[in-house]
Amino acid sequence: GWKYAINTTIINFNNEKMQITWAARELFPSENVSFSYTFDEGKHKIWKPCPTYLLDQDYNSGCIFKTEGPTLAISIRNSNGSEELFSKRLKSDFYIKPNRPENVTFFWKEDTVTVSCNKPERAVKCLRLELQYKSKFDKDWQSRTSKCCSVGEQGFDPRKCYSFRVRLKRLVPYCNVVNYSSDWEAETFWMNGTLLDSCDDGIKSQSHTVIILSCLLAVLLMTLILLILLCKWQRLQKSVMPAIPDPKYIFADLFNDHNGNFQEWIDKTDHAVVQTNLEYEEPESIIEAESQQEDENSDKQGPREKIFTFSGAAENNDPKAAQIACLMPTSNTIASFAGFQILMNDDMYVML
């Protein structure tokens, strides 16, 4: 009765192909066995040799062949087939291992995730869709199983990145005698309804955002500091080194109207002075008398100085009179205007 005590592993891949394996080195250490099978029933069975053997150290340890019906009979014989070493009759439908779920989709609504896939062509009632997930803070997978082919779960944190994987399972014992499940579908990574390459990408993107914001804040802070230092430097520069006035702004008509031609500008200014003196004869006559007396005294004491008066200009605040007094080329000349006197030598102007 040892023929029926040999352990074999039987897998029916989605009812498309069969794989049967045995422990060749332990069960048959002295010879290389042969394998045959049939899906026929009754007395007239047609046994078929194994089309594809699985090897273990050059010994036949299994066979792969096409699934052709619900009832299967197998036989293991010695190398020349003269003696049967093991035989078994079984229902191939009770050993089905489903394929991976196809066209898996994820639907996010707030904190709820619904996962679905395409329905297989056969035995849908025997299948269950299993969803497993975990976040970066979970050590173990969380599992959720539902009828094929949709499963939902709620309570997901939109701030966390989750890993998801799904597979199909066969019901035991109603459909299978062995608890077979499909291989896991490729693992995917999601965060708040967004598909990522990995959960590390979410951490990297957050770290990159923090770095960029930090750099922007640092640049803004440095710009503010530079502006403050620049303002303080300008104030210090003005207090230590005051700005030198530009004569073109003081004598705007000299540069704008006469293009810097001093002689043309002074001639025009002399004409304006003469008209001013005519309008104010009485004050001028008094000052001229004083000037004549000063001229007599100056003849005795030293070189003669010329005095120009602009009393009328002083009253009217005529700027040209002031300009004539400042720029008169005659040496040793005294000009008075607006209550001030300007002593002009060859290379010096002194306001008194």
mmCIF file of C-alpha atoms in Angstrom:
data_model
loop_
_atom_site.group_PDB
_atom_site.id
_atom_site.type_symbol
_atom_site.label_atom_id
_atom_site.label_comp_id
_atom_site.label_asym_id
_atom_site.label_seq_id
_atom_site.Cartn_x
_atom_site.Cartn_y
_atom_site.Cartn_z
ATOM 1 C CA GLY A 1 0.000 0.000 0.000
ATOM 2 C CA TRP A 2 3.007 2.383 -0.086
ATOM 3 C CA LYS A 3 2.041 3.385 -3.639
ATOM 4 C CA TYR A 4 -0.662 5.627 -2.214
ATOM 5 C CA ALA A 5 1.501 7.082 0.577
ATOM 6 C CA ILE A 6 3.846 9.069 -1.690
ATOM 7 C CA ASN A 7 3.445 12.828 -1.272
ATOM 8 C CA THR A 8 2.898 14.766 -4.464
ATOM 9 C CA THR A 9 2.210 18.413 -5.149
ATOM 10 C CA ILE A 10 -0.546 19.054 -7.682
ATOM 11 C CA ILE A 11 -1.231 22.460 -9.169
ATOM 12 C CA ASN A 12 -3.745 23.279 -11.898
ATOM 13 C CA PHE A 13 -2.711 26.700 -13.258
ATOM 14 C CA ASN A 14 -5.981 28.482 -14.006
ATOM 15 C CA ASN A 15 -7.354 25.213 -15.441
ATOM 16 C CA GLU A 16 -4.930 25.556 -18.352
ATOM 17 C CA LYS A 17 -1.917 23.399 -17.445
ATOM 18 C CA MET A 18 -1.048 20.864 -14.737
ATOM 19 C CA GLN A 19 2.135 20.622 -12.720
ATOM 20 C CA ILE A 20 2.767 17.538 -10.579
ATOM 21 C CA THR A 21 6.004 17.194 -8.562
ATOM 22 C CA TRP A 22 7.457 14.605 -6.163
ATOM 23 C CA ALA A 23 10.574 14.236 -4.006
ATOM 24 C CA ALA A 24 12.686 12.204 -6.442
ATOM 25 C CA ARG A 25 15.906 12.006 -4.400
ATOM 26 C CA GLU A 26 14.082 10.902 -1.243
ATOM 27 C CA LEU A 27 11.492 8.564 -2.737
ATOM 28 C CA PHE A 28 13.481 7.011 -5.594
ATOM 29 C CA PRO A 29 17.172 7.405 -4.807
ATOM 30 C CA SER A 30 18.326 4.494 -6.943
ATOM 31 C CA GLU A 31 16.539 5.072 -10.267
ATOM 32 C CA ASN A 32 15.111 7.734 -12.579
ATOM 33 C CA VAL A 33 11.347 7.195 -12.739
ATOM 34 C CA SER A 34 8.932 7.882 -15.614
ATOM 35 C CA PHE A 35 5.556 9.639 -15.509
ATOM 36 C CA SER A 36 2.302 9.151 -17.468
ATOM 37 C CA TYR A 37 -1.220 10.596 -17.219
ATOM 38 C CA THR A 38 -4.727 10.424 -18.666
ATOM 39 C CA PHE A 39 -7.942 12.436 -18.539
ATOM 40 C CA ASP A 40 -10.030 9.570 -19.905
ATOM 41 C CA GLU A 41 -12.506 7.643 -17.767
ATOM 42 C CA GLY A 42 -13.602 4.001 -17.871
ATOM 43 C CA LYS A 43 -11.679 0.917 -18.881
ATOM 44 C CA HIS A 44 -10.317 2.211 -22.170
ATOM 45 C CA LYS A 45 -7.825 4.763 -20.887
ATOM 46 C CA ILE A 46 -5.129 6.161 -23.114
ATOM 47 C CA TRP A 47 -2.012 6.905 -21.085
ATOM 48 C CA LYS A 48 0.200 9.713 -22.313
ATOM 49 C CA PRO A 49 3.892 10.075 -21.455
ATOM 50 C CA CYS A 50 5.067 13.259 -19.767
ATOM 51 C CA PRO A 51 5.815 15.903 -22.418
ATOM 52 C CA THR A 52 8.002 18.078 -20.137
ATOM 53 C CA TYR A 53 9.934 16.804 -17.110
ATOM 54 C CA LEU A 54 11.160 18.872 -14.178
ATOM 55 C CA LEU A 55 14.646 17.831 -13.046
ATOM 56 C CA ASP A 56 16.355 17.642 -9.664
ATOM 57 C CA GLN A 57 20.082 16.870 -10.088
ATOM 58 C CA ASP A 58 19.337 15.120 -13.405
ATOM 59 C CA TYR A 59 16.537 13.071 -11.840
ATOM 60 C CA ASN A 60 12.916 13.423 -12.950
ATOM 61 C CA SER A 61 11.118 15.240 -10.127
ATOM 62 C CA GLY A 62 7.957 16.516 -11.827
ATOM 63 C CA CYS A 63 5.908 16.859 -14.997
ATOM 64 C CA ILE A 64 4.067 19.705 -16.757
ATOM 65 C CA PHE A 65 1.238 18.982 -19.208
ATOM 66 C CA LYS A 66 -1.948 20.546 -20.568
ATOM 67 C CA THR A 67 -5.223 20.381 -18.615
ATOM 68 C CA GLU A 68 -7.746 18.466 -20.715
ATOM 69 C CA GLY A 69 -10.617 17.639 -18.336
ATOM 70 C CA PRO A 70 -11.932 17.607 -14.756
ATOM 71 C CA THR A 71 -10.831 14.033 -13.926
ATOM 72 C CA LEU A 72 -7.140 13.120 -13.908
ATOM 73 C CA ALA A 73 -5.285 9.865 -13.342
ATOM 74 C CA ILE A 74 -1.492 9.752 -12.929
ATOM 75 C CA SER A 75 1.050 6.931 -12.759
ATOM 76 C CA ILE A 76 4.758 6.868 -11.768
ATOM 77 C CA ARG A 77 6.737 3.841 -12.990
ATOM 78 C CA ASN A 78 10.319 2.663 -12.998
ATOM 79 C CA SER A 79 12.698 3.797 -15.706
ATOM 80 C CA ASN A 80 11.643 1.160 -18.293
ATOM 81 C CA GLY A 81 7.906 1.364 -17.343
ATOM 82 C CA SER A 82 7.569 -2.260 -16.344
ATOM 83 C CA GLU A 83 6.623 -1.616 -12.722
ATOM 84 C CA GLU A 84 4.187 0.945 -11.327
ATOM 85 C CA LEU A 85 5.577 2.740 -8.253
ATOM 86 C CA PHE A 86 2.768 5.246 -7.621
ATOM 87 C CA SER A 87 -0.730 5.976 -8.983
ATOM 88 C CA LYS A 88 -3.506 8.377 -8.098
ATOM 89 C CA ARG A 89 -6.888 9.525 -9.418
ATOM 90 C CA LEU A 90 -8.116 13.074 -8.663
ATOM 91 C CA LYS A 91 -10.365 15.997 -9.661
ATOM 92 C CA SER A 92 -8.209 18.587 -11.416
ATOM 93 C CA ASP A 93 -10.757 21.356 -10.635
ATOM 94 C CA PHE A 94 -9.949 21.056 -6.915
ATOM 95 C CA TYR A 95 -6.312 22.083 -7.452
ATOM 96 C CA ILE A 96 -6.776 25.298 -9.415
ATOM 97 C CA LYS A 97 -4.411 28.160 -8.816
ATOM 98 C CA PRO A 98 -5.866 31.350 -10.414
ATOM 99 C CA ASN A 99 -3.893 33.794 -12.496
ATOM 100 C CA ARG A 100 -3.021 37.260 -11.299
ATOM 101 C CA PRO A 101 -5.847 39.818 -11.412
ATOM 102 C CA GLU A 102 -5.913 41.770 -14.657
ATOM 103 C CA ASN A 103 -6.475 45.482 -15.248
ATOM 104 C CA VAL A 104 -6.371 46.489 -11.580
ATOM 105 C CA THR A 105 -7.746 49.983 -10.936
ATOM 106 C CA PHE A 106 -7.769 52.162 -7.810
ATOM 107 C CA PHE A 107 -10.580 54.609 -7.050
ATOM 108 C CA TRP A 108 -10.039 57.178 -4.285
ATOM 109 C CA LYS A 109 -12.821 59.115 -2.576
ATOM 110 C CA GLU A 110 -11.720 61.067 0.493
ATOM 111 C CA ASP A 111 -10.348 58.400 2.882
ATOM 112 C CA THR A 112 -11.868 55.402 1.052
ATOM 113 C CA VAL A 113 -10.086 53.268 -1.564
ATOM 114 C CA THR A 114 -11.883 50.853 -3.886
ATOM 115 C CA VAL A 115 -9.825 48.334 -5.886
ATOM 116 C CA SER A 116 -11.296 46.361 -8.774
ATOM 117 C CA CYS A 117 -10.111 44.101 -11.600
ATOM 118 C CA ASN A 118 -11.475 42.288 -14.637
ATOM 119 C CA LYS A 119 -13.657 39.238 -14.003
ATOM 120 C CA PRO A 120 -12.155 35.911 -15.092
ATOM 121 C CA GLU A 121 -13.978 33.943 -17.754
ATOM 122 C CA ARG A 122 -14.806 30.975 -15.513
ATOM 123 C CA ALA A 123 -15.408 30.037 -11.852
ATOM 124 C CA VAL A 124 -15.969 33.610 -10.663
ATOM 125 C CA LYS A 125 -18.045 32.410 -7.712
ATOM 126 C CA CYS A 126 -15.057 30.469 -6.388
ATOM 127 C CA LEU A 127 -12.773 33.520 -6.405
ATOM 128 C CA ARG A 128 -12.137 36.222 -3.830
ATOM 129 C CA LEU A 129 -10.138 39.424 -4.334
ATOM 130 C CA GLU A 130 -7.656 40.110 -1.548
ATOM 131 C CA LEU A 131 -6.214 43.583 -0.937
ATOM 132 C CA GLN A 132 -3.184 44.185 1.252
ATOM 133 C CA TYR A 133 -1.755 47.572 2.160
ATOM 134 C CA LYS A 134 0.623 49.240 4.588
ATOM 135 C CA SER A 135 2.141 52.659 5.150
ATOM 136 C CA LYS A 136 5.727 53.572 5.949
ATOM 137 C CA PHE A 137 4.762 53.492 9.616
ATOM 138 C CA ASP A 138 3.307 49.943 9.517
ATOM 139 C CA LYS A 139 5.442 46.859 10.032
ATOM 140 C CA ASP A 140 2.901 44.295 8.783
ATOM 141 C CA TRP A 141 0.466 44.208 5.886
ATOM 142 C CA GLN A 142 -3.191 44.982 6.540
ATOM 143 C CA SER A 143 -5.548 42.647 4.636
ATOM 144 C CA ARG A 144 -9.065 42.978 3.244
ATOM 145 C CA THR A 145 -10.935 40.313 1.202
ATOM 146 C CA SER A 146 -14.141 40.617 -0.795
ATOM 147 C CA LYS A 147 -16.039 38.958 -3.604
ATOM 148 C CA CYS A 148 -14.530 39.062 -7.031
ATOM 149 C CA CYS A 149 -13.852 41.466 -8.357
ATOM 150 C CA SER A 150 -13.981 44.572 -6.171
ATOM 151 C CA VAL A 151 -12.801 45.356 -2.642
ATOM 152 C CA GLY A 152 -12.937 48.589 -0.668
ATOM 153 C CA GLU A 153 -11.373 49.906 2.512
ATOM 154 C CA GLN A 154 -11.594 53.225 4.359
ATOM 155 C CA GLY A 155 -9.581 55.126 6.937
ATOM 156 C CA PHE A 156 -6.626 56.087 4.726
ATOM 157 C CA ASP A 157 -4.617 59.147 5.770
ATOM 158 C CA PRO A 158 -4.057 61.482 2.760
ATOM 159 C CA ARG A 159 -0.740 62.621 4.282
ATOM 160 C CA LYS A 160 0.725 59.096 4.236
ATOM 161 C CA CYS A 161 2.141 57.030 1.392
ATOM 162 C CA TYR A 162 0.724 53.493 1.109
ATOM 163 C CA SER A 163 1.899 50.328 -0.614
ATOM 164 C CA PHE A 164 -0.836 48.207 -2.241
ATOM 165 C CA ARG A 165 -0.917 44.701 -3.673
ATOM 166 C CA VAL A 166 -3.811 42.450 -4.746
ATOM 167 C CA ARG A 167 -4.345 38.813 -5.659
ATOM 168 C CA LEU A 168 -7.135 36.296 -6.330
ATOM 169 C CA LYS A 169 -7.901 33.398 -3.969
ATOM 170 C CA ARG A 170 -9.844 30.132 -4.395
ATOM 171 C CA LEU A 171 -12.435 29.236 -1.786
ATOM 172 C CA VAL A 172 -11.620 26.249 0.436
ATOM 173 C CA PRO A 173 -13.137 23.661 0.794
ATOM 174 C CA TYR A 174 -16.053 24.465 -1.515
ATOM 175 C CA CYS A 175 -13.963 24.913 -4.643
ATOM 176 C CA ASN A 176 -10.454 23.715 -3.764
ATOM 177 C CA VAL A 177 -9.000 21.049 -1.534
ATOM 178 C CA VAL A 178 -5.793 23.120 -1.370
ATOM 179 C CA ASN A 179 -5.682 26.795 -0.418
ATOM 180 C CA TYR A 180 -4.267 28.198 -3.629
ATOM 181 C CA SER A 181 -3.994 31.898 -4.399
ATOM 182 C CA SER A 182 -2.655 33.695 -7.418
ATOM 183 C CA ASP A 183 0.673 35.482 -7.403
ATOM 184 C CA TRP A 184 0.580 39.040 -6.149
ATOM 185 C CA GLU A 185 -0.005 41.732 -8.700
ATOM 186 C CA ALA A 186 2.847 44.226 -8.958
ATOM 187 C CA GLU A 187 3.069 46.417 -5.857
ATOM 188 C CA THR A 188 1.976 50.020 -6.342
ATOM 189 C CA PHE A 189 2.488 53.143 -4.232
ATOM 190 C CA TRP A 190 -0.164 55.781 -3.657
ATOM 191 C CA MET A 191 -0.448 59.023 -1.699
ATOM 192 C CA ASN A 192 -3.745 60.930 -1.536
ATOM 193 C CA GLY A 193 -4.924 59.414 -4.814
ATOM 194 C CA THR A 194 -1.634 60.050 -6.646
ATOM 195 C CA LEU A 195 0.399 57.161 -8.062
ATOM 196 C CA LEU A 196 4.104 57.292 -7.117
ATOM 197 C CA ASP A 197 7.130 55.284 -8.167
ATOM 198 C CA SER A 198 7.850 54.522 -4.506
ATOM 199 C CA CYS A 199 7.010 55.901 -1.091
ATOM 200 C CA ASP A 200 10.527 57.315 -0.922
ATOM 201 C CA ASP A 201 9.507 59.714 -3.708
ATOM 202 C CA GLY A 202 6.907 61.304 -1.438
ATOM 203 C CA ILE A 203 9.502 61.812 1.304
ATOM 204 C CA LYS A 204 12.015 63.196 -1.200
ATOM 205 C CA SER A 205 9.467 65.584 -2.700
ATOM 206 C CA GLN A 206 8.592 66.902 0.763
ATOM 207 C CA SER A 207 12.275 67.307 1.641
ATOM 208 C CA HIS A 208 12.901 69.072 -1.680
ATOM 209 C CA THR A 209 10.023 71.450 -0.964
ATOM 210 C CA VAL A 210 11.436 72.247 2.472
ATOM 211 C CA ILE A 211 14.895 72.856 0.990
ATOM 212 C CA ILE A 212 13.541 75.165 -1.737
ATOM 213 C CA LEU A 213 11.483 77.181 0.749
ATOM 214 C CA SER A 214 14.478 77.463 3.086
ATOM 215 C CA CYS A 215 16.666 78.732 0.239
ATOM 216 C CA LEU A 216 14.065 81.313 -0.781
ATOM 217 C CA LEU A 217 13.742 82.577 2.780
ATOM 218 C CA ALA A 218 17.533 82.803 3.074
ATOM 219 C CA VAL A 219 17.766 84.800 -0.176
ATOM 220 C CA LEU A 220 15.027 87.192 0.939
ATOM 221 C CA LEU A 221 16.711 87.673 4.312
ATOM 222 C CA MET A 222 20.088 88.384 2.691
ATOM 223 C CA THR A 223 18.481 90.872 0.294
ATOM 224 C CA LEU A 224 16.826 92.703 3.189
ATOM 225 C CA ILE A 225 20.110 92.855 5.109
ATOM 226 C CA LEU A 226 21.956 94.204 2.046
ATOM 227 C CA LEU A 227 19.323 96.920 1.533
ATOM 228 C CA ILE A 228 19.603 97.998 5.163
ATOM 229 C CA LEU A 229 23.414 98.115 4.957
ATOM 230 C CA LEU A 230 23.233 100.090 1.697
ATOM 231 C CA CYS A 231 20.938 102.710 3.231
ATOM 232 C CA LYS A 232 23.207 103.080 6.256
ATOM 233 C CA TRP A 233 26.266 103.350 4.021
ATOM 234 C CA GLN A 234 24.653 106.129 1.963
ATOM 235 C CA ARG A 235 23.839 108.065 5.139
ATOM 236 C CA LEU A 236 27.395 107.608 6.427
ATOM 237 C CA GLN A 237 28.844 108.701 3.090
ATOM 238 C CA LYS A 238 26.725 111.863 3.074
ATOM 239 C CA SER A 239 27.761 112.749 6.624
ATOM 240 C CA VAL A 240 31.491 112.108 6.081
ATOM 241 C CA MET A 241 31.830 113.249 2.453
ATOM 242 C CA PRO A 242 29.085 115.765 1.550
ATOM 243 C CA ALA A 243 28.233 116.033 -2.102
ATOM 244 C CA ILE A 244 29.992 118.766 -4.144
ATOM 245 C CA PRO A 245 27.435 120.964 -5.943
ATOM 246 C CA ASP A 246 27.542 120.874 -9.687
ATOM 247 C CA PRO A 247 27.855 124.409 -11.196
ATOM 248 C CA LYS A 248 25.669 123.474 -14.142
ATOM 249 C CA TYR A 249 22.638 123.364 -11.828
ATOM 250 C CA ILE A 250 23.520 126.713 -10.204
ATOM 251 C CA PHE A 251 24.071 128.429 -13.567
ATOM 252 C CA ALA A 252 21.476 126.553 -15.542
ATOM 253 C CA ASP A 253 21.016 129.326 -18.167
ATOM 254 C CA LEU A 254 24.786 129.481 -18.789
ATOM 255 C CA PHE A 255 24.880 125.819 -19.863
ATOM 256 C CA ASN A 256 21.384 125.419 -21.259
ATOM 257 C CA ASP A 257 20.897 128.736 -23.111
ATOM 258 C CA HIS A 258 24.515 129.573 -24.043
ATOM 259 C CA ASN A 259 26.132 126.102 -24.158
ATOM 260 C CA GLY A 260 28.777 127.190 -21.635
ATOM 261 C CA ASN A 261 29.807 130.340 -23.607
ATOM 262 C CA PHE A 262 30.734 132.564 -20.681
ATOM 263 C CA GLN A 263 31.352 135.738 -22.723
ATOM 264 C CA GLU A 264 27.958 135.544 -24.421
ATOM 265 C CA TRP A 265 26.269 134.829 -21.107
ATOM 266 C CA ILE A 266 28.056 137.730 -19.274
ATOM 267 C CA ASP A 267 27.256 140.205 -22.081
ATOM 268 C CA LYS A 268 23.617 139.390 -21.806
ATOM 269 C CA THR A 269 23.848 139.645 -18.057
ATOM 270 C CA ASP A 270 25.555 143.082 -18.283
ATOM 271 C CA HIS A 271 22.641 144.311 -20.369
ATOM 272 C CA ALA A 272 20.253 143.107 -17.673
ATOM 273 C CA VAL A 273 22.309 144.921 -15.013
ATOM 274 C CA VAL A 274 22.196 148.202 -16.905
ATOM 275 C CA GLN A 275 18.441 148.025 -17.172
ATOM 276 C CA THR A 276 18.208 147.259 -13.478
ATOM 277 C CA ASN A 277 20.377 150.263 -12.586
ATOM 278 C CA LEU A 278 18.174 152.568 -14.665
ATOM 279 C CA GLU A 279 15.070 151.435 -12.887
ATOM 280 C CA TYR A 280 16.571 152.114 -9.476
ATOM 281 C CA GLU A 281 18.456 155.375 -9.849
ATOM 282 C CA GLU A 282 18.047 156.838 -6.408
ATOM 283 C CA PRO A 283 19.370 153.940 -4.300
ATOM 284 C CA GLU A 284 22.151 153.436 -6.808
ATOM 285 C CA SER A 285 23.225 157.074 -6.696
ATOM 286 C CA ILE A 286 23.650 156.886 -2.950
ATOM 287 C CA ILE A 287 25.725 153.752 -3.156
ATOM 288 C CA GLU A 288 27.761 155.226 -6.049
ATOM 289 C CA ALA A 289 28.590 158.254 -3.907
ATOM 290 C CA GLU A 290 29.825 156.005 -1.231
ATOM 291 C CA SER A 291 31.755 154.012 -3.772
ATOM 292 C CA GLN A 292 33.419 157.172 -5.153
ATOM 293 C CA GLN A 293 34.509 158.096 -1.668
ATOM 294 C CA GLU A 294 35.899 154.601 -1.194
ATOM 295 C CA ASP A 295 37.656 154.898 -4.570
ATOM 296 C CA GLU A 296 39.388 158.073 -3.419
ATOM 297 C CA ASN A 297 40.530 156.322 -0.299
ATOM 298 C CA SER A 298 41.626 153.326 -2.291
ATOM 299 C CA ASP A 299 43.739 155.523 -4.576
ATOM 300 C CA LYS A 300 45.739 156.511 -1.579
ATOM 301 C CA GLN A 301 45.970 153.077 0.026
ATOM 302 C CA GLY A 302 46.403 150.580 -2.811
ATOM 303 C CA PRO A 303 45.031 149.173 -6.028
ATOM 304 C CA ARG A 304 41.685 150.393 -7.154
ATOM 305 C CA GLU A 305 38.703 148.158 -6.618
ATOM 306 C CA LYS A 306 35.474 148.243 -8.584
ATOM 307 C CA ILE A 307 32.145 148.214 -6.819
ATOM 308 C CA PHE A 308 28.991 147.002 -8.506
ATOM 309 C CA THR A 309 25.688 147.538 -6.822
ATOM 310 C CA PHE A 310 22.575 145.503 -7.214
ATOM 311 C CA SER A 311 20.201 147.023 -4.746
ATOM 312 C CA GLY A 312 17.262 146.692 -7.045
ATOM 313 C CA ALA A 313 18.220 143.166 -7.816
ATOM 314 C CA ALA A 314 18.474 142.447 -4.139
ATOM 315 C CA GLU A 315 14.995 143.723 -3.565
ATOM 316 C CA ASN A 316 13.666 141.625 -6.439
ATOM 317 C CA ASN A 317 15.912 138.657 -5.656
ATOM 318 C CA ASP A 318 17.245 138.674 -9.221
ATOM 319 C CA PRO A 319 19.431 135.548 -9.549
ATOM 320 C CA LYS A 320 21.338 136.896 -12.539
ATOM 321 C CA ALA A 321 22.670 139.750 -10.469
ATOM 322 C CA ALA A 322 24.071 137.226 -8.042
ATOM 323 C CA GLN A 323 25.512 135.242 -10.922
ATOM 324 C CA ILE A 324 27.273 138.366 -12.320
ATOM 325 C CA ALA A 325 28.729 139.122 -8.924
ATOM 326 C CA CYS A 326 30.108 135.610 -8.612
ATOM 327 C CA LEU A 327 31.494 135.299 -12.134
ATOM 328 C CA MET A 328 32.702 138.855 -12.987
ATOM 329 C CA PRO A 329 36.190 138.323 -14.478
ATOM 330 C CA THR A 330 37.539 141.742 -13.398
ATOM 331 C CA SER A 331 40.185 141.368 -10.679
ATOM 332 C CA ASN A 332 39.932 143.144 -7.344
ATOM 333 C CA THR A 333 36.199 143.724 -7.746
ATOM 334 C CA ILE A 334 33.611 144.046 -5.016
ATOM 335 C CA ALA A 335 29.991 143.234 -5.819
ATOM 336 C CA SER A 336 27.170 143.753 -3.388
ATOM 337 C CA PHE A 337 23.733 142.222 -3.665
ATOM 338 C CA ALA A 338 20.931 141.159 -1.345
ATOM 339 C CA GLY A 339 22.817 142.629 1.606
ATOM 340 C CA PHE A 340 26.035 140.661 0.821
ATOM 341 C CA GLN A 341 29.368 141.803 -0.579
ATOM 342 C CA ILE A 342 31.589 139.577 -2.710
ATOM 343 C CA LEU A 343 35.274 140.355 -3.057
ATOM 344 C CA MET A 344 36.685 138.926 -6.303
ATOM 345 C CA ASN A 345 40.416 138.667 -6.925
ATOM 346 C CA ASP A 346 42.054 136.966 -9.896
ATOM 347 C CA ASP A 347 41.438 133.459 -8.635
ATOM 348 C CA MET A 348 39.272 133.849 -5.547
ATOM 349 C CA TYR A 349 35.745 134.863 -4.651
ATOM 350 C CA VAL A 350 34.955 135.841 -1.077
ATOM 351 C CA MET A 351 31.408 136.545 0.147
ATOM 352 C CA LEU A 352 31.256 139.152 2.924
#
